[in-house]
Short mmCIF file of C-alpha atoms in Angstrom, two decimals:
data_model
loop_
_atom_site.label_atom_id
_atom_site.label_comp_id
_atom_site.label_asym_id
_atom_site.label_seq_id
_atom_site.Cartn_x
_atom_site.Cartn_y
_atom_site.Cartn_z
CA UNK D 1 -21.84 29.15 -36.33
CA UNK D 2 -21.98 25.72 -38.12
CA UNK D 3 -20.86 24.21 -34.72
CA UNK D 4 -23.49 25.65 -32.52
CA UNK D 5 -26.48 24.91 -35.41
CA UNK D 6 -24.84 21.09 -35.49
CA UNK D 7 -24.92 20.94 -31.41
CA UNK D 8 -28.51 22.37 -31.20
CA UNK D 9 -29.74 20.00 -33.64
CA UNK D 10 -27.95 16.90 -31.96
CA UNK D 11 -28.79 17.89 -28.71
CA UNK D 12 -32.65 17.93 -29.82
CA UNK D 13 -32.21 14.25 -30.92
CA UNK D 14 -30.51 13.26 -28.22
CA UNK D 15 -33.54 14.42 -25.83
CA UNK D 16 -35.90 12.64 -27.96
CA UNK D 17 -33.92 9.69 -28.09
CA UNK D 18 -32.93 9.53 -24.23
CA UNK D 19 -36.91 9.87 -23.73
CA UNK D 20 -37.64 6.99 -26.40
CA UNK D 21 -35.58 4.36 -24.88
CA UNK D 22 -35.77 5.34 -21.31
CA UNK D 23 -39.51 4.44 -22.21
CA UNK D 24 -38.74 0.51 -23.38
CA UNK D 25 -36.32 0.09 -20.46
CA UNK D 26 -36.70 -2.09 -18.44
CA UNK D 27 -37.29 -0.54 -14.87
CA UNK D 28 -34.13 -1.34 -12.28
CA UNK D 29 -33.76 -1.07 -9.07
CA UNK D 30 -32.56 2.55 -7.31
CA UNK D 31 -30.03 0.91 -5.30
CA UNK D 32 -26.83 2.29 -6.97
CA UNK D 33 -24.16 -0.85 -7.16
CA UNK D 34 -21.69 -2.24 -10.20
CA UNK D 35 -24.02 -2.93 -12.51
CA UNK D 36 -25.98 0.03 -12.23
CA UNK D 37 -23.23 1.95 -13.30
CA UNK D 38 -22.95 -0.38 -16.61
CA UNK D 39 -25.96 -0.18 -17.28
CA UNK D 40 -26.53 3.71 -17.06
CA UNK D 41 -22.96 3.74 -19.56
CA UNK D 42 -24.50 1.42 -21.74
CA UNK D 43 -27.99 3.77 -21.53
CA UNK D 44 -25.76 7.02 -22.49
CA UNK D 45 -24.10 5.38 -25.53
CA UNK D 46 -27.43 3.11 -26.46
CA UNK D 47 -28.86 7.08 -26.91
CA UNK D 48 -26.02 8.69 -28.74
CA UNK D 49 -26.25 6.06 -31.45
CA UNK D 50 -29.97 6.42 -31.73
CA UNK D 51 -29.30 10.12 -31.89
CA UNK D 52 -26.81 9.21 -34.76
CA UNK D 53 -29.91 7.21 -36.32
CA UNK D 54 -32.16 10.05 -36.44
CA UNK D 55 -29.57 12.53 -38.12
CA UNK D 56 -29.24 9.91 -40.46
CA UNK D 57 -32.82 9.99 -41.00
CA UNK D 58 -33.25 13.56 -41.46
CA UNK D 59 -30.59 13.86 -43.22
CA UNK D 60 -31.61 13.71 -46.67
CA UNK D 61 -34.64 15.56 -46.50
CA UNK D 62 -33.35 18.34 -44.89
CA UNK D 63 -30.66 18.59 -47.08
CA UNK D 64 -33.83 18.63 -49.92
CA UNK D 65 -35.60 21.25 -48.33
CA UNK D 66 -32.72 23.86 -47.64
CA UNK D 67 -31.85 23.56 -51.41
CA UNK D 68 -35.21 24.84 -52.22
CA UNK D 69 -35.42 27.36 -49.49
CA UNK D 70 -32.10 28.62 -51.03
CA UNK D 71 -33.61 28.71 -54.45
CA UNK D 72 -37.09 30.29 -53.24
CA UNK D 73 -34.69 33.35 -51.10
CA UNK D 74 -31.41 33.57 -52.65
CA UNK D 75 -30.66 37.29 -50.72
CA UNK D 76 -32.76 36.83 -47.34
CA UNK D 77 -30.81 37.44 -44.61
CA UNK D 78 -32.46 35.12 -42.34
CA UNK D 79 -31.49 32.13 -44.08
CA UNK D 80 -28.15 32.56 -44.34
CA UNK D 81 -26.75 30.40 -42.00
CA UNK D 82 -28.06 27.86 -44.15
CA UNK D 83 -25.33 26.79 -47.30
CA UNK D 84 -23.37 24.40 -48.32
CA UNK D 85 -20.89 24.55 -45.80
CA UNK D 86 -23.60 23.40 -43.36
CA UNK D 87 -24.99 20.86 -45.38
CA UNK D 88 -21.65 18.81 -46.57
CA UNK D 89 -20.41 19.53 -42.45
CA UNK D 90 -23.63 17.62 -41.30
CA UNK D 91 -23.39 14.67 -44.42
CA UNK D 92 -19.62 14.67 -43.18
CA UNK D 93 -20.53 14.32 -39.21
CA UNK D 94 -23.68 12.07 -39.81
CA UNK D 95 -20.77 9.85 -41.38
CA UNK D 96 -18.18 9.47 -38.70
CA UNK D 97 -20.67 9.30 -36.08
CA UNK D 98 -22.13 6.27 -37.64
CA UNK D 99 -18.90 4.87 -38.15
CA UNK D 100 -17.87 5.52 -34.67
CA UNK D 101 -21.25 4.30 -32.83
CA UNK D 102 -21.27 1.15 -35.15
CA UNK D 103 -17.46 0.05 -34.70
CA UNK D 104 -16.77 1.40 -31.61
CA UNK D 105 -19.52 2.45 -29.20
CA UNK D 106 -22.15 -0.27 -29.73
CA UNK D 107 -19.57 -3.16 -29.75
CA UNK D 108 -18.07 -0.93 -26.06
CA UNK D 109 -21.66 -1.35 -24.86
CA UNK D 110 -22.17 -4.77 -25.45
CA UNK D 111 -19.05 -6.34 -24.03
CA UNK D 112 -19.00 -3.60 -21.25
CA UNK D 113 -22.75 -5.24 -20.61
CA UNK D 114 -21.47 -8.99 -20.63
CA UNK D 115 -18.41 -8.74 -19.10
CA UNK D 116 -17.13 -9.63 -15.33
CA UNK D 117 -13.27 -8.94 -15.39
CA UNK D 118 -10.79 -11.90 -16.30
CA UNK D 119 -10.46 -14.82 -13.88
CA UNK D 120 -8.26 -14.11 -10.89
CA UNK D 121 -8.60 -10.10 -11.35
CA UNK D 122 -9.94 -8.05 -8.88
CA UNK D 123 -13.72 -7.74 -9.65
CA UNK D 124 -14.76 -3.61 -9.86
CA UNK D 125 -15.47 -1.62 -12.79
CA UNK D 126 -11.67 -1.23 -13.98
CA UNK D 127 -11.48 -5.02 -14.44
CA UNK D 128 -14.72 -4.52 -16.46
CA UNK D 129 -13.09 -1.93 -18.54
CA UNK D 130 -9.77 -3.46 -19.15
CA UNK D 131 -11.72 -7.19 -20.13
CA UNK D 132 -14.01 -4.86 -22.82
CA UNK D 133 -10.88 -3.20 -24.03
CA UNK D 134 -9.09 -6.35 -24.92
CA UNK D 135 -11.97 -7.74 -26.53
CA UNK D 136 -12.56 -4.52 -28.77
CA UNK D 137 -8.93 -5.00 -29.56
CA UNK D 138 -9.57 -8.53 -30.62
CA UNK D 139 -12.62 -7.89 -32.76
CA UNK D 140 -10.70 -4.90 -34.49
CA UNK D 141 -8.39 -7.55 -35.59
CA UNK D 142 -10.46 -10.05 -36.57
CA UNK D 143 -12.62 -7.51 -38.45
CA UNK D 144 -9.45 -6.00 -40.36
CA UNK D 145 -8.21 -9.50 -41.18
CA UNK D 146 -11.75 -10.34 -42.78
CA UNK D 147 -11.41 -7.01 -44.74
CA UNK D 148 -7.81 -7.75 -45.63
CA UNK D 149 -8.45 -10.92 -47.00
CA UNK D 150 -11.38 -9.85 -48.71
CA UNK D 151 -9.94 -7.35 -50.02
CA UNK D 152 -7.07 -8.89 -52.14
CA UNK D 153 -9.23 -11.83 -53.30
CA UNK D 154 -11.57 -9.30 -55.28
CA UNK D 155 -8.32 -7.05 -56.44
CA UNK D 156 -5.45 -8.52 -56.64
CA UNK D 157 -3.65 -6.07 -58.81
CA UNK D 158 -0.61 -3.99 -57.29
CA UNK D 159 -2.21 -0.69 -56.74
CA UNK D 160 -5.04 -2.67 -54.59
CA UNK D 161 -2.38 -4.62 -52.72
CA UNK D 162 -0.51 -1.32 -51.83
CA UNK D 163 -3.42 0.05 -51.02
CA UNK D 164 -4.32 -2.78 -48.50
CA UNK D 165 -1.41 -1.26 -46.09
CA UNK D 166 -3.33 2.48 -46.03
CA UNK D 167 -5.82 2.13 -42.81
CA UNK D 168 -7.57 5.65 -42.78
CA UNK D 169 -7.96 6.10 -46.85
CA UNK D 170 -8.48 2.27 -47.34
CA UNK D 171 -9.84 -0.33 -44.80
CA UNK D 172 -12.40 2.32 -42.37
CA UNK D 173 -14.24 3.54 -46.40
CA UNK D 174 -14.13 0.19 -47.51
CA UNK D 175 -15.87 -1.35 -44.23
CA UNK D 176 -18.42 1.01 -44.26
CA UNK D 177 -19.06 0.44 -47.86
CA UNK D 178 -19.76 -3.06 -46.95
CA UNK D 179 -21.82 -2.14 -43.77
CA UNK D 180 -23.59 -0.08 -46.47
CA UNK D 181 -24.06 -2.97 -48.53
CA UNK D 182 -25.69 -4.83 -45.99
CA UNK D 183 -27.96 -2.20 -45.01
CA UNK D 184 -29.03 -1.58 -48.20
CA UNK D 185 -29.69 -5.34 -48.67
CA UNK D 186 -31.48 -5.32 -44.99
CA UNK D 187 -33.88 -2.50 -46.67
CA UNK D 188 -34.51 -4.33 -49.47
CA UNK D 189 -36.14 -7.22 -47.06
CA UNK D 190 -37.31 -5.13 -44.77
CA UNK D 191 -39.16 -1.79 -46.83
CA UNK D 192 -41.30 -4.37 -48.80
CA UNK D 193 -42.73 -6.42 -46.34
CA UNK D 194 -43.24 -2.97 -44.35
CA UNK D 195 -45.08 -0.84 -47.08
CA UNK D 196 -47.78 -3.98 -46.88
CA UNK D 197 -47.55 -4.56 -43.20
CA UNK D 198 -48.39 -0.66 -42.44
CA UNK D 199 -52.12 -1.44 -43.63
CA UNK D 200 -52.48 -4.13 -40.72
CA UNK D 201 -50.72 -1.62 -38.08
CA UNK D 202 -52.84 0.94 -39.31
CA UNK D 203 -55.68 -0.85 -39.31
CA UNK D 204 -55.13 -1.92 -35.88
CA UNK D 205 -54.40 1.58 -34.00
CA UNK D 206 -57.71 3.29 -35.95
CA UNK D 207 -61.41 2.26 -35.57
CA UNK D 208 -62.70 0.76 -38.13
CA UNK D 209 -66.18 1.56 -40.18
CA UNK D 210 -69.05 -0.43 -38.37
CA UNK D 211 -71.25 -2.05 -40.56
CA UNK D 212 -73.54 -4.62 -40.14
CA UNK D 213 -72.35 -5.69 -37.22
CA UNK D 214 -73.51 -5.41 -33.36
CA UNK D 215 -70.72 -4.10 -30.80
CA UNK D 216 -73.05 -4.64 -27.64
CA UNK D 217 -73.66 -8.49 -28.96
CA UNK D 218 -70.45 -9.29 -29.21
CA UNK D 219 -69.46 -7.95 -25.55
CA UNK D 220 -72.41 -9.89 -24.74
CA UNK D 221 -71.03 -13.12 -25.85
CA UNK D 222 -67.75 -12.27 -24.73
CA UNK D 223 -69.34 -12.26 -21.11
CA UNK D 224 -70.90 -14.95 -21.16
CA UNK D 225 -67.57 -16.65 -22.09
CA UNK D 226 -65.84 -15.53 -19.45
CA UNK D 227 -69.30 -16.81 -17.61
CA UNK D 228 -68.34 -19.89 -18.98
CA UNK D 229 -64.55 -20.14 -17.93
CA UNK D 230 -65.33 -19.20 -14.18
CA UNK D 231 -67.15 -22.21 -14.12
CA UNK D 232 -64.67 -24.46 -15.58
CA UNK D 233 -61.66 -23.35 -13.37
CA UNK D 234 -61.16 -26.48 -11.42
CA UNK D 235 -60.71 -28.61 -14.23
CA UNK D 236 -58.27 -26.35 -15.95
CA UNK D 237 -54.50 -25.45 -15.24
CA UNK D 238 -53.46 -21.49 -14.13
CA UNK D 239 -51.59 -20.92 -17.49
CA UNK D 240 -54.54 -21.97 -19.50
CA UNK D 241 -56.25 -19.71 -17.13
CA UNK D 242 -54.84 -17.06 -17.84
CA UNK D 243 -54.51 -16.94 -21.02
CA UNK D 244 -57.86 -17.12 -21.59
CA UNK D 245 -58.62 -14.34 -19.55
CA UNK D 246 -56.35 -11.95 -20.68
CA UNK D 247 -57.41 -12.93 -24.43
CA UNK D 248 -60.90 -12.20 -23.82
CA UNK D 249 -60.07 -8.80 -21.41
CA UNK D 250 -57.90 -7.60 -24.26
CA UNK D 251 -60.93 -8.31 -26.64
CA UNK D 252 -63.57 -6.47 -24.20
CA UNK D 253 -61.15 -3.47 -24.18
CA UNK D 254 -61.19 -3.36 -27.98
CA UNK D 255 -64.58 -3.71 -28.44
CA UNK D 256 -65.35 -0.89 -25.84
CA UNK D 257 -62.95 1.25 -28.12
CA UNK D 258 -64.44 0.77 -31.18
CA UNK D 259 -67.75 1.39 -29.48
CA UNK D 260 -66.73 4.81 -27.76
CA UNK D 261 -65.50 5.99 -30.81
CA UNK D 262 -66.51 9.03 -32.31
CA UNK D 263 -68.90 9.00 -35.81
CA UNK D 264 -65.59 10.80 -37.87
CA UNK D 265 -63.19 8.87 -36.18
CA UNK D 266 -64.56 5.15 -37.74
CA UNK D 267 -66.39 6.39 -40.82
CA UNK D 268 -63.99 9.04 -41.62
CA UNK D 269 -60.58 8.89 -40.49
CA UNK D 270 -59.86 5.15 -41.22
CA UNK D 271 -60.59 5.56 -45.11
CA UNK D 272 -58.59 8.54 -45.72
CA UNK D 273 -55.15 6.66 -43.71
CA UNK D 274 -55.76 3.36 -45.88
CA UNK D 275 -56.19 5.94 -48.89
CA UNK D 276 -52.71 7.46 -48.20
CA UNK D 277 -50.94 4.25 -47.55
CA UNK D 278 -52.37 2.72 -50.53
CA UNK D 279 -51.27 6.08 -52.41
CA UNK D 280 -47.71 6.56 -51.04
CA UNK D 281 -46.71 2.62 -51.74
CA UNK D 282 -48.12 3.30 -55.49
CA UNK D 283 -46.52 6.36 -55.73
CA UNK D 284 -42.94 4.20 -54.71
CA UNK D 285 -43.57 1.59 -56.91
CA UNK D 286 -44.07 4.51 -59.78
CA UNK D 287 -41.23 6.47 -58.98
CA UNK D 288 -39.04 3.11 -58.97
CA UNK D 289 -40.52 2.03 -62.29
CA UNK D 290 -39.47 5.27 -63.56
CA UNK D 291 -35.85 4.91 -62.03
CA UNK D 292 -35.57 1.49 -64.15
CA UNK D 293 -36.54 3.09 -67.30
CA UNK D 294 -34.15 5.86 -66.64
CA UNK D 295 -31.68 3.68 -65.74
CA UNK D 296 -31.75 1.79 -69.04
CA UNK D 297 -31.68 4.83 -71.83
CA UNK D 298 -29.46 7.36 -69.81
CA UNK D 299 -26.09 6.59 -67.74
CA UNK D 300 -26.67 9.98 -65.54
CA UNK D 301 -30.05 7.89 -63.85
CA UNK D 302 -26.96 6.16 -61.79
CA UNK D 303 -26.53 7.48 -58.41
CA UNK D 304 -23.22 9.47 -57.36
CA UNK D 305 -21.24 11.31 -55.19
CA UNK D 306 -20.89 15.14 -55.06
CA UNK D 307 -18.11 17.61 -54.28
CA UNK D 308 -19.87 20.45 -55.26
CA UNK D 309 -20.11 22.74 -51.87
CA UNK D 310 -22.84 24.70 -53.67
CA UNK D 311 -25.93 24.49 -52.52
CA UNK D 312 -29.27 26.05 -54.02
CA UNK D 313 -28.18 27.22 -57.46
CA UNK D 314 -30.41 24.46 -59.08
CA UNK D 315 -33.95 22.46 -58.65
CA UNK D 316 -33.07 18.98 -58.41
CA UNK D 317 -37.15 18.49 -58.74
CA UNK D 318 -38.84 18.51 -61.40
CA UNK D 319 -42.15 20.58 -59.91
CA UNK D 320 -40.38 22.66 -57.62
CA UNK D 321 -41.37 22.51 -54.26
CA UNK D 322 -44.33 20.20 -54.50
CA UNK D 323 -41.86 17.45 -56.14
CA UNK D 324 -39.39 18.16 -53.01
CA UNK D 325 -42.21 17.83 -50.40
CA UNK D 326 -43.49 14.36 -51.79
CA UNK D 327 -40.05 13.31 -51.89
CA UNK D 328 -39.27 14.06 -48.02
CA UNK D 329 -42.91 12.19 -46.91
CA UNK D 330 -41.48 9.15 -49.38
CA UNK D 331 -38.32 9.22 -47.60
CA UNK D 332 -40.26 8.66 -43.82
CA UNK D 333 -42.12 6.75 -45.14
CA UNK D 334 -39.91 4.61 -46.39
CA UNK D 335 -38.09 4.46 -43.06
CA UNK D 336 -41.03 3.88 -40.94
CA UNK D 337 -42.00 1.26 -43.23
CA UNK D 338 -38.35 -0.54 -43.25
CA UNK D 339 -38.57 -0.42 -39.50
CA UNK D 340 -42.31 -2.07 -39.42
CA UNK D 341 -40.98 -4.40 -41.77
CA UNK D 342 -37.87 -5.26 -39.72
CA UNK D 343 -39.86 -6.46 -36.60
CA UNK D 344 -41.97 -8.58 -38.80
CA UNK D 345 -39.75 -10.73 -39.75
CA UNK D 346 -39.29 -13.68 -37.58
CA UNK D 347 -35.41 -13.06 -37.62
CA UNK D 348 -35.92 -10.25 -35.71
CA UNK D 349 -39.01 -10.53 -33.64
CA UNK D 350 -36.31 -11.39 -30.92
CA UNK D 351 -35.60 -7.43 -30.96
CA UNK D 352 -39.24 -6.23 -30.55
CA UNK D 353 -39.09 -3.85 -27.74
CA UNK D 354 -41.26 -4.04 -25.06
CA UNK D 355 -42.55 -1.24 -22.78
CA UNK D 356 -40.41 -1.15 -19.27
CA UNK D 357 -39.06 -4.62 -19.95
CA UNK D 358 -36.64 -4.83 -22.50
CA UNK D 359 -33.32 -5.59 -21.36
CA UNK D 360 -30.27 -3.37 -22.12
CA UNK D 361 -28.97 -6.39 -24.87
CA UNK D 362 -32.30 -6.10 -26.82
CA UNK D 363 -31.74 -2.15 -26.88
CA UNK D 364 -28.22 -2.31 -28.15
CA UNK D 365 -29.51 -4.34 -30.50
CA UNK D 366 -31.87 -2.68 -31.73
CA UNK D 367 -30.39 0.62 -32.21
CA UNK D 368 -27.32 -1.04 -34.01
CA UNK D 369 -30.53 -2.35 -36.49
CA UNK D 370 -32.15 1.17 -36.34
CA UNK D 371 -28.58 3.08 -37.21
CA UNK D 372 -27.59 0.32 -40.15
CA UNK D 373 -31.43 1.41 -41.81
CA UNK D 374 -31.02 4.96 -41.33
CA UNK D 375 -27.44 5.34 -42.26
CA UNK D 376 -28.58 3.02 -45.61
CA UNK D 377 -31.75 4.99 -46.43
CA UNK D 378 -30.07 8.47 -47.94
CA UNK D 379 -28.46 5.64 -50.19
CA UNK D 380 -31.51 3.96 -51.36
CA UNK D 381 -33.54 6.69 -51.55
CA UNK D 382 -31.02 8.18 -54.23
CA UNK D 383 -30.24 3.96 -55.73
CA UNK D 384 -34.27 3.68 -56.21
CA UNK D 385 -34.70 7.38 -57.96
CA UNK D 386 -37.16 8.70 -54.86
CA UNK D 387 -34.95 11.58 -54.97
CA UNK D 388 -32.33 12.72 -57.40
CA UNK D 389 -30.47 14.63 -54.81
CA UNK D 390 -26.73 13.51 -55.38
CA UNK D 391 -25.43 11.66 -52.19
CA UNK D 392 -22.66 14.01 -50.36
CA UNK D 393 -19.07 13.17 -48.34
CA UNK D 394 -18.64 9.74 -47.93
CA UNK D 395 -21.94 8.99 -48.73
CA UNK D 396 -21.00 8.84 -52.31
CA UNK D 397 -17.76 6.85 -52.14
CA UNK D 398 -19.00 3.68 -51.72
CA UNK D 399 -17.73 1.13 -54.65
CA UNK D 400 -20.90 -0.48 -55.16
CA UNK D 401 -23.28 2.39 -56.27
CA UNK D 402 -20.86 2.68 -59.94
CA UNK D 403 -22.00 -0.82 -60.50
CA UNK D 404 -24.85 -0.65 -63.10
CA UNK D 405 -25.64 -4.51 -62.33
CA UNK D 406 -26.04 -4.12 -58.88
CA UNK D 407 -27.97 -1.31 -59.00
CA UNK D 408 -30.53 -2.08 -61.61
CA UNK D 409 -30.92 -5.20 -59.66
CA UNK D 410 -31.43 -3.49 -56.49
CA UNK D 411 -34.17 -1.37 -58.52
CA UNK D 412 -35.91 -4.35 -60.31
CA UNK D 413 -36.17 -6.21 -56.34
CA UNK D 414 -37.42 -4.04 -54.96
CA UNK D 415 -40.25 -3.33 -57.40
CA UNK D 416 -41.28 -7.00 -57.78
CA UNK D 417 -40.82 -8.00 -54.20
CA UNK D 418 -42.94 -4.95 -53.20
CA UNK D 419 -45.93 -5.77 -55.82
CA UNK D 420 -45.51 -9.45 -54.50
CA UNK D 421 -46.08 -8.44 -50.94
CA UNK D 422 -48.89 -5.65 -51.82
CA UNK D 423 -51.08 -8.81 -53.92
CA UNK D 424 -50.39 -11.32 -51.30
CA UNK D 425 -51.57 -8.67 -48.97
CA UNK D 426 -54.88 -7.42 -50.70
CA UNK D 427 -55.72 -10.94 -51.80
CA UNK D 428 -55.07 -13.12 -48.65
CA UNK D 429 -59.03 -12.90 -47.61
CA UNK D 430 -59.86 -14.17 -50.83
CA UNK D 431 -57.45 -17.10 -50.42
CA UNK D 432 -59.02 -17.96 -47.34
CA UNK D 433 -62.33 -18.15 -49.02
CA UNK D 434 -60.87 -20.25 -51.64
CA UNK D 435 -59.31 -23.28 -49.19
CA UNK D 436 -62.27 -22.93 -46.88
CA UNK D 437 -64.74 -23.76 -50.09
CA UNK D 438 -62.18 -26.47 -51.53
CA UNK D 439 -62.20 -28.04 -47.85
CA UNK D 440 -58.13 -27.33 -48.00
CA UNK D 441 -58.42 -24.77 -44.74
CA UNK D 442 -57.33 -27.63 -42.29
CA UNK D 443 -54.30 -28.21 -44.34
CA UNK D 444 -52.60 -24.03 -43.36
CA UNK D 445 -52.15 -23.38 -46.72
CA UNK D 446 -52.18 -20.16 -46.54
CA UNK D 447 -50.02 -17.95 -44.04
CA UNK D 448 -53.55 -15.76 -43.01
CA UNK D 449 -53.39 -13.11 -39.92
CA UNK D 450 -55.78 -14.98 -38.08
CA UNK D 451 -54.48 -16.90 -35.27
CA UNK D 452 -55.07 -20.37 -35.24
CA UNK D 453 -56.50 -20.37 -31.66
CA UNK D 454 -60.06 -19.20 -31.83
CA UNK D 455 -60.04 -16.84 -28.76
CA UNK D 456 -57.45 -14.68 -30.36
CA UNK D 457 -57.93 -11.81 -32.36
CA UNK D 458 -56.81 -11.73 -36.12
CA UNK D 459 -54.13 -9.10 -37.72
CA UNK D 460 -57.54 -6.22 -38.46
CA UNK D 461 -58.50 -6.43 -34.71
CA UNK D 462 -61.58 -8.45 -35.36
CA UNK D 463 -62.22 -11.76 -33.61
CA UNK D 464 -64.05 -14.01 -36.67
CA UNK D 465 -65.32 -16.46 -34.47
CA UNK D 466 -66.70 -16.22 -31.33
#
């Protein structure tokens, strides 16, 4: 039974998954050759990891939810299927699948992608094979060396250097705890600068309210631009063309939009989104503030692993199901945000997918990004107190969640850092206002969303000057 309920629910994510990056892909030809066949490898195990990532995902919250279902209907026979067994078998799958897809699979892809077959070889997909083989093997050892070393330079007492020789109980748990590390680190960059970027992603898929302000002048004058640029063609270059043209198309479409839109839709709908988002990030902030306190006056605040196979004989929230239902929208919303966040920063705007062009490199890479965030969220949503749902299997054996240091730090970051980002956010248009009246707007003081070319549109979707 728990095999067929963990096979249904994979092979759901899988579909969605296959679907989701067959839609970034970059289109190929249908002649079927060599690198066709890498490519549709690297396309299978691009979508198991992503598959992985979602698991990871829903992990937690479904894990929230059956423990109140179980608490609700203790004795209905429908729900049976669903106990502990199931729960610590999918924390304990969720677990080696990400360790598999992140040490194995996506590094398989990657090499299988970029390599040719070793000089002097016959060229075919076995040569392929053999030349990503020996580099996996090479990477496993430089990998275990790193460990190794780093390994007896923090302990350096006997039972850590005997330790050092166990592979399966020692070096894979340690590794991930690291990998771990890092994603809990890339979540503390990443969730911040999300939570205040979701306003300006928001604010540019939704209409906004129209008020004082004249849709049908501004196509006008957007016309008569494009009036203007006809005329000047010959002394201008086809780049500079075009860019002008598809900046003031892309304009025309918008304002069209936000002219065909419904009554509801711009007075309505756009009000009651920024309302939420402005509700959930307090609500994180809160809850985090909270965690701190807790942290500081009781020593069970600290987040841990559990062996305990039973599920549903406590609440682990405070108001029942209500308290269990904010905590699973937290937990998306978290994620979504982390993943906004990621592909603002200019690290990573290299990985920005793009609609039937992004290459299969730029997918591996980002679902190795997307599975390090997901398989790190269950951890910080229990390390910032979103949810007091102890972490299960080897969730909870990582060293670094025992450390009160590290994780009142992580706590007190994430809080300030997420504040910082929220003010900057809200008070940017005053800033502007500021330099521009102190004559210090020339200097780019301030990092505003508006674009510094004055045919492009700013962050809201409104073009200031025309």
């Amino acid at each position: 039974m728990l095999f067929q309920i963990c096979f249904l629910l994979f092979a759901v994510l899988y579909i969605v998954s296959y679907c989701i990056i067959t839609r970034y892909k970059r289109k190929s030809d249908d002649h079927e050759d060599e690198d066709a066949v890498v490519n549709r490898i690297s396309l299978y195990l691009c979508t198991f990891t992503l598959a992985v990532s979602g698991g990871a995902v829903f992990l937690l919250p479904f894990s929230i939810i059956s423990n109140e279902i179980l608490l609700s209907f203790p004795q209905n026979y429908y729900i049976q299927w669903l106990n502990g067994s199931l729960i610590h078998g999918l924390w304990n799958l969720v677990s080696l699948f990400s360790n598999l897809c992140l040490f194995v699979l996506m590094p398989f892809a990657y090499f299988f992608l970029e390599s040719e077959g070793f000089a002097g070889s016959k060229k075919g997909i076995k040569a392929r094979i053999l030349e990503t083989f020996v580099m996996l093997f090479l990477l496993a050892l430089l990998i275990l060396g790193i460990v190794w070393v780093a390994s007896a330079l923090i302990d350096n007492d006997a039972a850590s250097m005997e330790s050092l020789y166990d592979l399966w109980e020692f070096y894979l748990p340690y590794l991930y705890s690291c990998i771990s590390l890092m994603g809990g680190l890339l979540l503390l960059m990443c969730t911040p600068v999300g939570l205040s970027r979701m306003f300006t992603v928001m604010g540019q898929l939704l209409v906004k309210p129209t008020i004082l302000e004249d849709l049908d002048e501004q196509i006008y004058c957007i016309h008569l631009q494009e009036e203007t640029l006809q005329r000047r063609l010959n002394g201008m270059s086809v780049g500079d063309v075009l860019a002008h043209y598809r900046g003031g198309e892309g304009l025309t479409a918008l304002l069209e939009r936000r002219k065909k839109a419904s009554g509801w839709e711009k007075n309505l709908l756009y009000p009651i989104v920024m309302l939420i988002l402005l509700t959930g990030t307090t609500i994180s902030v809160l809850l985090v503030a909270l965690n701190i306190l807790y942290l500081l006056v009781d020593e069970t605040a600290m987040p841990k692993g559990s062996t305990d196979r039973a599920i549903g004989n406590t609440s682990l929230s405070t108001f029942g199901v209500a308290q269990a239902v904010l905590e699973i929208v937290l937990i998306f919303y978290l994620m979504v945000s982390s993943v906004v966040g990621f592909y603002s920063l200019r690290v990573f705007e290299g990985l920005t997918p793009r609609k039937d062009d992004t290459t299969m490199t730029t997918i591996i890479g980002c679902c190795v990004s997307i599975l390090v965030l997901s398989s790190a969220l269950p951890v910080m949503s229990r390390t910032l107190g979103i949810t007091r749902f102890d972490l299960l299997g080897d969730f909870g054996r990582f060293n670094w969640l025992g450390n009160f240091y590290i994780v009142l730090s992580y706590n007190l970051l994430f809080a300030v850092v997420t504040t910082l980002c929220l003010v900057r956010k809200f008070t940017s248009a005053v800033r502007e206002e500021l330099l521009k009246a102190l004559g210090l707007d020339k200097l780019q003081l301030s990092n505003s969303p508006t674009d510094p070319e004055s045919g492009k549109l700013s962050a809201n979707g409104h073009q200031k000057t025309l």
